[in-house]
Structures are given as structure tokens and as C-alpha cells.
Amino acid sequence: MKIIVTGGAGFIGSNVVDGFVSAGHDVVIVDNFFTGKLENINKKAKLYIMDVRAEELKKVFEIERPDVVDHHAAQMSVPASVANPHFDAEVNVLGAVNILQCAVKYGTKKIIFSSTGGAIYGEASVIPTTETYPGNPLSPYAITKQTTESYLHFYAAHYGLQYTVLRYANVYGPRQVPHAEAGVVAIFMEKLISEGLPTIYHFDDKPDGMTRDYCCVKDVVRANTHALMAGEQQIINISTCVETSTVQLYRTILESLRERGIAKDAKFDNPHKGPARAGDIRRSCLDNSKAAKLLNWHPEYDLKKGIAATVEHFLR
Ligand SMILES: NC(=O)c1ccc[n+]([C@@H]2O[C@H](COP(=O)([O-])OP(=O)(O)OC[C@H]3O[C@@H](n4cnc5c(N)ncnc54)[C@H](O)[C@@H]3O)[C@@H](O)[C@H]2O)c1
């Protein structure tokens, strides 16, 4: 299968490219290196250094004629979307529309879109949260993701373009950077490896910090591979369905580092505590039974195993 992966130089996209290449697919990357890195590029993939908003994108589609586009390119920082909603909307909405127009013109059959369960549901009153829970975006970033989902619905209805929306929980793992949705994993690791003491932000009613659903990127790659052949016209959570507090996450990372002789000092048992930051969602945990049913997908990495794989990467 010929697949264009946008954002294939980034954290999740590059892992997805590696998964597709290993499965024998013909992969083309489109990335403008806004946050992506050359060292993440799979040498067996073809690379176009290009902005997804660019007029010339159609030339890439004309030459490559992809069967599938797996769209990962995005402005993915929530605080940056609040600071500059214009830029956020340009990249995330107009970039997606440009891709959809090219897809229709050049016969692409399917779009896989990386959306966000961590941000679209807002402060959900139902935990674990299913895909039917009404969207309540609390940031421009989440609004652009929800808007792109609506565009996909339109392009499917109007042009017959197939799609699968994958609403990721908080994704962590090898190649992750500190400013992403699950950036706290990278922040704790970098701080502890350099023998610094991290800060855990807590709410008055949640002294262990907020809770998140931490999904390992290796499982996210498998979800994308399964979505090549299934989940047509569906929105599907990709998550562990396990709610983990920031303190639990911190302890898991600390334990994993200590097994490798790092952060042994007793001071690391008591990280700094700071007040909750404005805009932080208290709880997030996504139901994943739809992914099991429609994609035959189940997470294989629990937090301990996923953190161990991530620690290996950070130490390298
Ligand atoms: N990291 C998470 O926990 C998480 C959770 C939910 C959804 N997502 C989504 O997954 C996708 C990948 O996120 P990530 O964490 O790997 O982020 P990332 O920043 O590592 O990857 C994004 C990639 O897109 C590229 N890019 C950005 N703007 C571009 C543009 N205008 N044209 C072409 N390329 C562009 C960047 O250079 C980078 O390589 C994003 O769409 C993000 O919203 C991530």
C-alpha cells in the first residue's frame, strides 16, 4: 500500500512510519520540520520537506498517488494554541483541508486522522469516557481537532472518502519531546536523569496531581496499522483505559531509573509540589472497547513496560 504520513519526522508520526515500513508498505513522508527531526526519518521512506498548507502539496499527490494518508502533522501544543489561535487554526484546520482537497482530486481512498481524546472531551463527567460523550473542547487546539473530524465527515458524505479518526489518549514513548500532550513523561525523565527534582502540580481535591491515560506510542503504531484495513467512518479512542495519577507516574519513572542506578538519592522520593495550573483538566481516562471491537486492537504496554522502553531511549 502507498501511504503518505504527514508529520512523519515527529514523535508519533515517525514511529508510525517505522511500523508501516516494517509491515512492507511504501511510505512517503511530508513534514516541514517545525518540530520534527531529521534523525527520526526512516531511510526507507521517501521525504518531502513541505508544509501541509502549501499549494505544492498537490504535486506530491499527483506524483505519489497514495492509497492512504495518515495525517499526523499538526501544531500540537495546547498553550501555543491559546497564545496564537490564528497559527493553530491555519496549520491544523487549513492544513487538513488542503490534504482533503488533494486526496479527493488524486484518488486517495482513506484518511487516518490523529485526533485527541485527551483534549476533546474536556473535563468529562463520565470516566472512562466513551466516543459518544459530547465534545467539550477547552482549547483552540482541541477545537481544531474537532473541526477536522467534522470536515472528514463532510468529505466522506460528499465525496465518498473513507476515514478513521483515532482519538489518542496521552501518548508517551521513544522520541517523545517535553512539550507534547504527555510531555510530563519526558519532563520527569530529563529532570531526574540530570539529578534535578521535578515539580508535581496538584489540585486541592487531588493531592496526587491530575490523572491521565498514558498510552505507549508502540501501541499507537499498532492502532494505525490496524486502521489501514478497518474502522471505516468511525471515531475511535486509542487508550489504555487505566487512570494514572501524576504521583503514580512519577514513582513508576523513578523506580525504572533506579533499576538502572539513576536518581538513587532519597531526596527524589519527595518531589516539589506546586499548585494546579490554570486550564489543567483534573481527570482523563478513555474507554477503549470500541477499538477492541472495530480494530481488534488492545494495548500491549502497561505503564511499567512502556516507561522501561522510554527510559532506554532517553538514556541512549
Ligand atoms: N503526543 C500526544 O500525546 C498526542 C495526543 C493526541 C493527539 N496527538 C496528535 O498526534 C499528532 C502527532 O503529535 P506528536 O506528539 O508526534 O507531535 P510532533 O510535534 O512530534 O509531530 C508533529 C509533526 O508535524 C510536523 N508539522 C508541524 N506543522 C507542520 C506543517 N505545517 N506542515 C508539515 N508538517 C508539519 C512537525 O514538524 C512534526 O514532525 C498531532 O496531530 C497531535 O495533535 C498527539
XYZ file of C-alpha atoms and ligand atoms in Angstrom:
360
model
C 0.000 0.000 0.000
C 1.282 3.527 -0.788
C 0.868 5.700 2.334
C 1.659 9.372 2.897
C 2.411 10.065 6.560
C 2.255 13.774 7.312
C 4.301 14.721 10.364
C 6.454 11.642 9.785
C 9.510 13.388 11.267
C 7.744 13.936 14.592
C 7.381 11.785 17.691
C 4.285 9.711 16.874
C 4.423 10.059 13.079
C 7.998 8.737 12.848
C 7.117 5.710 14.972
C 4.098 5.101 12.703
C 6.343 5.374 9.614
C 8.683 2.741 11.091
C 5.679 0.457 11.722
C 4.338 0.856 8.173
C 7.797 0.307 6.627
C 8.297 -2.857 8.718
C 4.906 -4.106 7.524
C 6.139 -3.744 3.926
C 4.268 -0.598 2.911
C 5.581 2.061 0.542
C 5.829 5.174 2.759
C 6.126 8.848 1.808
C 6.693 11.492 4.497
C 5.503 15.095 4.256
C 6.927 17.258 7.028
C 8.183 20.858 7.312
C 10.404 20.125 10.364
C 8.527 22.612 12.519
C 9.165 20.278 15.462
C 10.216 17.163 13.533
C 13.799 15.934 13.464
C 15.943 14.588 10.638
C 17.243 11.826 12.911
C 13.659 10.457 13.167
C 13.348 9.923 9.407
C 13.161 6.311 8.305
C 15.687 5.856 5.493
C 13.365 3.529 3.592
C 10.698 6.253 3.320
C 10.636 8.999 0.693
C 10.758 12.502 2.184
C 9.164 15.743 1.001
C 10.138 18.723 3.138
C 6.922 20.629 2.761
C 4.223 22.454 4.704
C 0.824 20.738 4.639
C -0.710 24.147 3.878
C 1.401 24.563 0.720
C -0.120 24.889 -2.731
C 2.596 22.493 -3.999
C 1.158 19.666 -1.885
C -0.962 18.722 -4.864
C 2.216 17.967 -6.843
C 3.188 15.410 -4.188
C -0.231 13.760 -4.525
C -0.017 13.882 -8.317
C 3.353 12.110 -8.278
C 2.752 9.694 -5.415
C -0.986 8.840 -5.767
C -1.259 7.490 -2.193
C -3.906 4.910 -1.267
C -3.971 6.238 2.291
C -2.942 9.454 4.054
C -2.110 9.092 7.740
C -2.321 12.679 8.958
C -0.121 13.442 11.965
C 1.278 16.883 11.079
C -0.047 19.490 13.489
C 0.623 22.358 15.781
C 0.142 20.157 18.849
C 0.887 22.403 21.818
C -2.197 23.396 23.843
C -0.549 26.513 25.391
C 0.737 27.607 21.940
C -2.806 27.272 20.573
C -4.066 29.608 23.304
C -1.233 32.101 22.683
C -1.657 32.060 18.893
C -5.040 30.646 17.796
C -4.595 32.029 14.251
C -1.485 29.963 13.611
C -3.010 26.923 15.300
C -6.109 27.088 13.068
C -4.040 27.696 9.936
C -1.897 24.605 10.422
C -4.486 22.301 11.945
C -7.610 23.249 10.013
C -6.381 24.752 6.720
C -3.589 22.162 6.529
C -6.146 19.372 6.915
C -8.471 20.909 4.320
C -5.556 21.174 1.854
C -4.841 17.469 2.359
C -8.506 16.537 1.929
C -8.779 18.526 -1.318
C -5.667 16.789 -2.693
C -6.942 13.392 -1.517
C -10.214 13.826 -3.402
C -8.503 15.139 -6.547
C -5.918 12.348 -6.763
C -7.987 9.313 -5.759
C -6.808 8.672 -2.199
C -9.113 6.074 -0.671
C -8.716 6.717 3.022
C -7.523 9.225 5.630
C -6.397 8.183 9.106
C -6.507 11.214 11.381
C -4.753 11.599 14.719
C -7.194 13.403 16.978
C -7.173 13.847 20.715
C -9.298 12.141 23.344
C -7.126 13.813 25.981
C -8.364 17.286 24.951
C -11.656 16.968 23.004
C -13.766 15.658 25.918
C -12.683 18.465 28.253
C -13.398 17.809 31.952
C -15.619 14.764 31.320
C -18.114 13.733 33.971
C -18.021 10.114 32.767
C -14.778 8.193 33.346
C -13.699 6.177 31.404
C -15.036 8.368 28.614
C -16.551 6.784 25.505
C -16.576 8.242 21.984
C -20.267 9.147 22.343
C -19.508 11.612 25.139
C -20.184 15.131 23.793
C -17.106 17.085 22.781
C -16.292 19.969 25.073
C -13.021 21.434 23.789
C -11.324 23.776 26.260
C -8.561 24.999 23.943
C -8.177 26.216 20.355
C -6.074 23.079 19.742
C -8.963 20.794 20.735
C -11.369 22.909 18.654
C -9.220 22.433 15.541
C -9.142 18.670 16.103
C -12.914 18.511 16.499
C -13.353 20.731 13.434
C -11.153 18.460 11.322
C -13.256 15.489 12.419
C -16.315 17.363 11.076
C -14.534 18.045 7.767
C -13.791 14.325 7.473
C -17.460 13.589 7.972
C -18.308 16.062 5.181
C -15.700 14.670 2.742
C -16.967 11.139 3.405
C -20.596 12.114 2.842
C -19.936 14.323 -0.177
C -17.045 12.581 -1.964
C -17.085 9.046 -0.519
C -13.627 9.485 1.031
C -13.125 6.919 3.797
C -11.662 7.872 7.147
C -10.811 6.614 10.601
C -10.334 9.103 13.418
C -8.044 7.870 16.185
C -8.577 9.885 19.352
C -5.360 9.314 21.238
C -5.066 9.461 24.993
C -1.763 10.897 26.302
C 0.921 9.306 24.171
C 4.435 8.742 25.531
C 7.453 6.727 24.453
C 10.700 6.778 22.491
C 11.374 10.087 20.625
C 8.857 11.996 22.723
C 9.553 15.658 23.434
C 8.656 17.596 26.597
C 6.045 19.940 25.068
C 3.535 17.308 23.827
C 0.270 16.207 25.490
C 2.033 13.571 27.604
C 5.135 15.784 27.851
C 5.268 15.242 31.601
C 6.895 11.831 30.986
C 9.783 13.468 29.120
C 9.968 16.320 31.653
C 10.282 13.947 34.633
C 12.812 11.745 32.853
C 15.049 14.587 31.692
C 14.952 16.208 35.120
C 15.701 13.006 37.053
C 18.450 11.859 34.665
C 20.188 15.220 35.220
C 19.654 14.721 39.016
C 17.125 17.571 39.281
C 13.970 17.434 41.417
C 10.728 17.754 39.365
C 7.541 19.532 40.464
C 4.158 17.795 40.664
C 1.201 20.113 40.250
C -1.781 19.211 42.371
C -5.373 20.270 42.936
C -6.681 20.840 46.464
C -9.051 17.904 45.990
C -6.410 15.812 44.163
C -3.139 15.904 46.114
C -1.664 13.217 43.819
C -1.982 15.606 40.884
C -4.156 15.180 37.862
C -4.910 11.815 36.297
C -4.218 10.821 32.721
C -4.462 7.785 30.484
C -0.875 7.153 29.357
C -0.711 5.142 26.138
C 2.633 3.902 24.797
C 3.478 5.001 21.256
C 4.237 1.386 20.334
C 0.557 0.573 20.880
C -0.448 3.694 18.940
C 1.598 2.431 15.974
C -0.327 -0.866 16.024
C -3.624 1.056 16.120
C -2.614 2.926 12.945
C -1.620 -0.323 11.237
C -4.970 -1.902 12.126
C -6.802 1.230 10.917
C -5.409 0.742 7.394
C -7.935 -2.041 6.901
C -10.726 -1.353 9.401
C -12.750 1.241 11.301
C -14.268 2.942 8.257
C -16.120 6.221 9.049
C -15.519 5.740 12.762
C -14.125 7.799 15.628
C -12.169 5.510 17.949
C -10.384 6.121 21.257
C -6.859 4.735 21.491
C -6.031 4.402 25.159
C -5.165 2.038 27.995
C -8.406 2.726 29.907
C -6.237 2.980 33.040
C -6.329 6.184 35.091
C -2.888 7.096 36.422
C -2.157 9.979 38.780
C 0.901 12.189 38.294
C 2.357 10.819 41.531
C 1.922 7.220 40.316
C 3.556 8.156 37.017
C 6.452 9.828 38.844
C 7.017 6.765 41.048
C 6.984 4.421 38.037
C 9.599 6.547 36.252
C 11.719 6.860 39.416
C 11.620 3.089 40.000
C 12.608 2.383 36.394
C 15.539 4.822 36.584
C 16.683 3.432 39.941
C 16.821 -0.077 38.452
C 19.496 1.442 36.206
C 21.343 3.135 39.085
C 19.970 6.661 38.467
C 18.261 9.050 40.946
C 19.126 6.845 43.941
C 19.255 9.769 46.398
C 16.395 9.776 48.965
C 15.551 13.401 48.049
C 13.896 12.105 44.864
C 11.235 10.371 46.974
C 9.802 13.818 47.727
C 9.419 15.864 44.538
C 8.411 19.527 44.773
C 4.670 20.174 44.934
C 3.117 23.092 43.096
C -0.444 24.396 42.771
C -2.601 23.297 39.823
C -2.079 25.384 36.697
C -4.932 27.253 35.019
C -6.559 25.178 32.304
C -5.333 21.783 33.512
C -8.021 19.088 33.281
C -8.329 17.121 36.547
C -9.115 13.671 35.174
C -8.793 11.981 31.815
C -9.260 8.301 31.043
C -10.696 6.888 27.814
C -12.774 3.789 27.245
C -11.127 1.589 24.574
C -13.760 -1.095 23.980
C -14.648 0.330 20.537
C -11.013 -0.092 19.420
C -11.127 -3.701 20.617
C -14.336 -4.364 18.715
C -13.708 -2.498 15.451
C -9.921 -2.570 15.110
C -9.242 -5.786 17.038
C -6.749 -3.642 18.954
C -5.728 -3.957 22.609
C -2.875 -2.116 24.310
C 0.099 -4.397 24.972
C 2.182 -1.963 27.027
C 1.211 -1.282 30.622
C 2.820 1.774 32.239
C 5.785 -0.140 33.739
C 6.694 -1.800 30.442
C 6.167 1.383 28.396
C 8.194 3.518 30.804
C 11.048 0.969 30.734
C 11.139 1.208 26.901
C 11.097 5.014 27.132
C 13.872 5.129 29.738
C 16.076 3.011 27.429
C 15.554 5.596 24.690
C 16.246 8.606 26.945
C 19.434 7.063 28.284
C 20.676 6.412 24.725
N 1.533 13.471 21.808
C 0.310 13.189 22.232
O 0.107 12.780 23.384
C -0.871 13.345 21.295
C -2.151 13.081 21.796
C -3.247 13.227 20.934
C -3.048 13.588 19.610
N -1.791 13.847 19.162
C -1.646 14.234 17.757
O -0.709 13.367 17.124
C -0.023 14.088 16.101
C 1.475 13.945 16.287
O 1.840 14.529 17.540
P 3.301 14.418 18.124
O 3.170 14.361 19.606
O 4.054 13.353 17.423
O 3.865 15.846 17.743
P 5.210 16.288 16.990
O 5.301 17.781 17.103
O 6.370 15.470 17.448
O 4.895 15.903 15.486
C 4.236 16.772 14.609
C 4.974 16.721 13.281
O 4.266 17.548 12.354
C 5.189 18.377 11.689
N 4.497 19.597 11.284
C 4.004 20.577 12.096
N 3.436 21.537 11.352
C 3.543 21.155 10.050
C 3.144 21.730 8.816
N 2.501 22.899 8.773
N 3.430 21.077 7.669
C 4.092 19.874 7.697
N 4.495 19.286 8.828
C 4.225 19.914 9.999
C 6.283 18.647 12.700
O 7.495 19.076 12.109
C 6.396 17.284 13.367
O 7.298 16.443 12.677
C -0.517 15.520 16.172
O -1.535 15.686 15.211
C -1.097 15.633 17.564
O -2.094 16.598 17.649
C -0.709 13.744 19.959
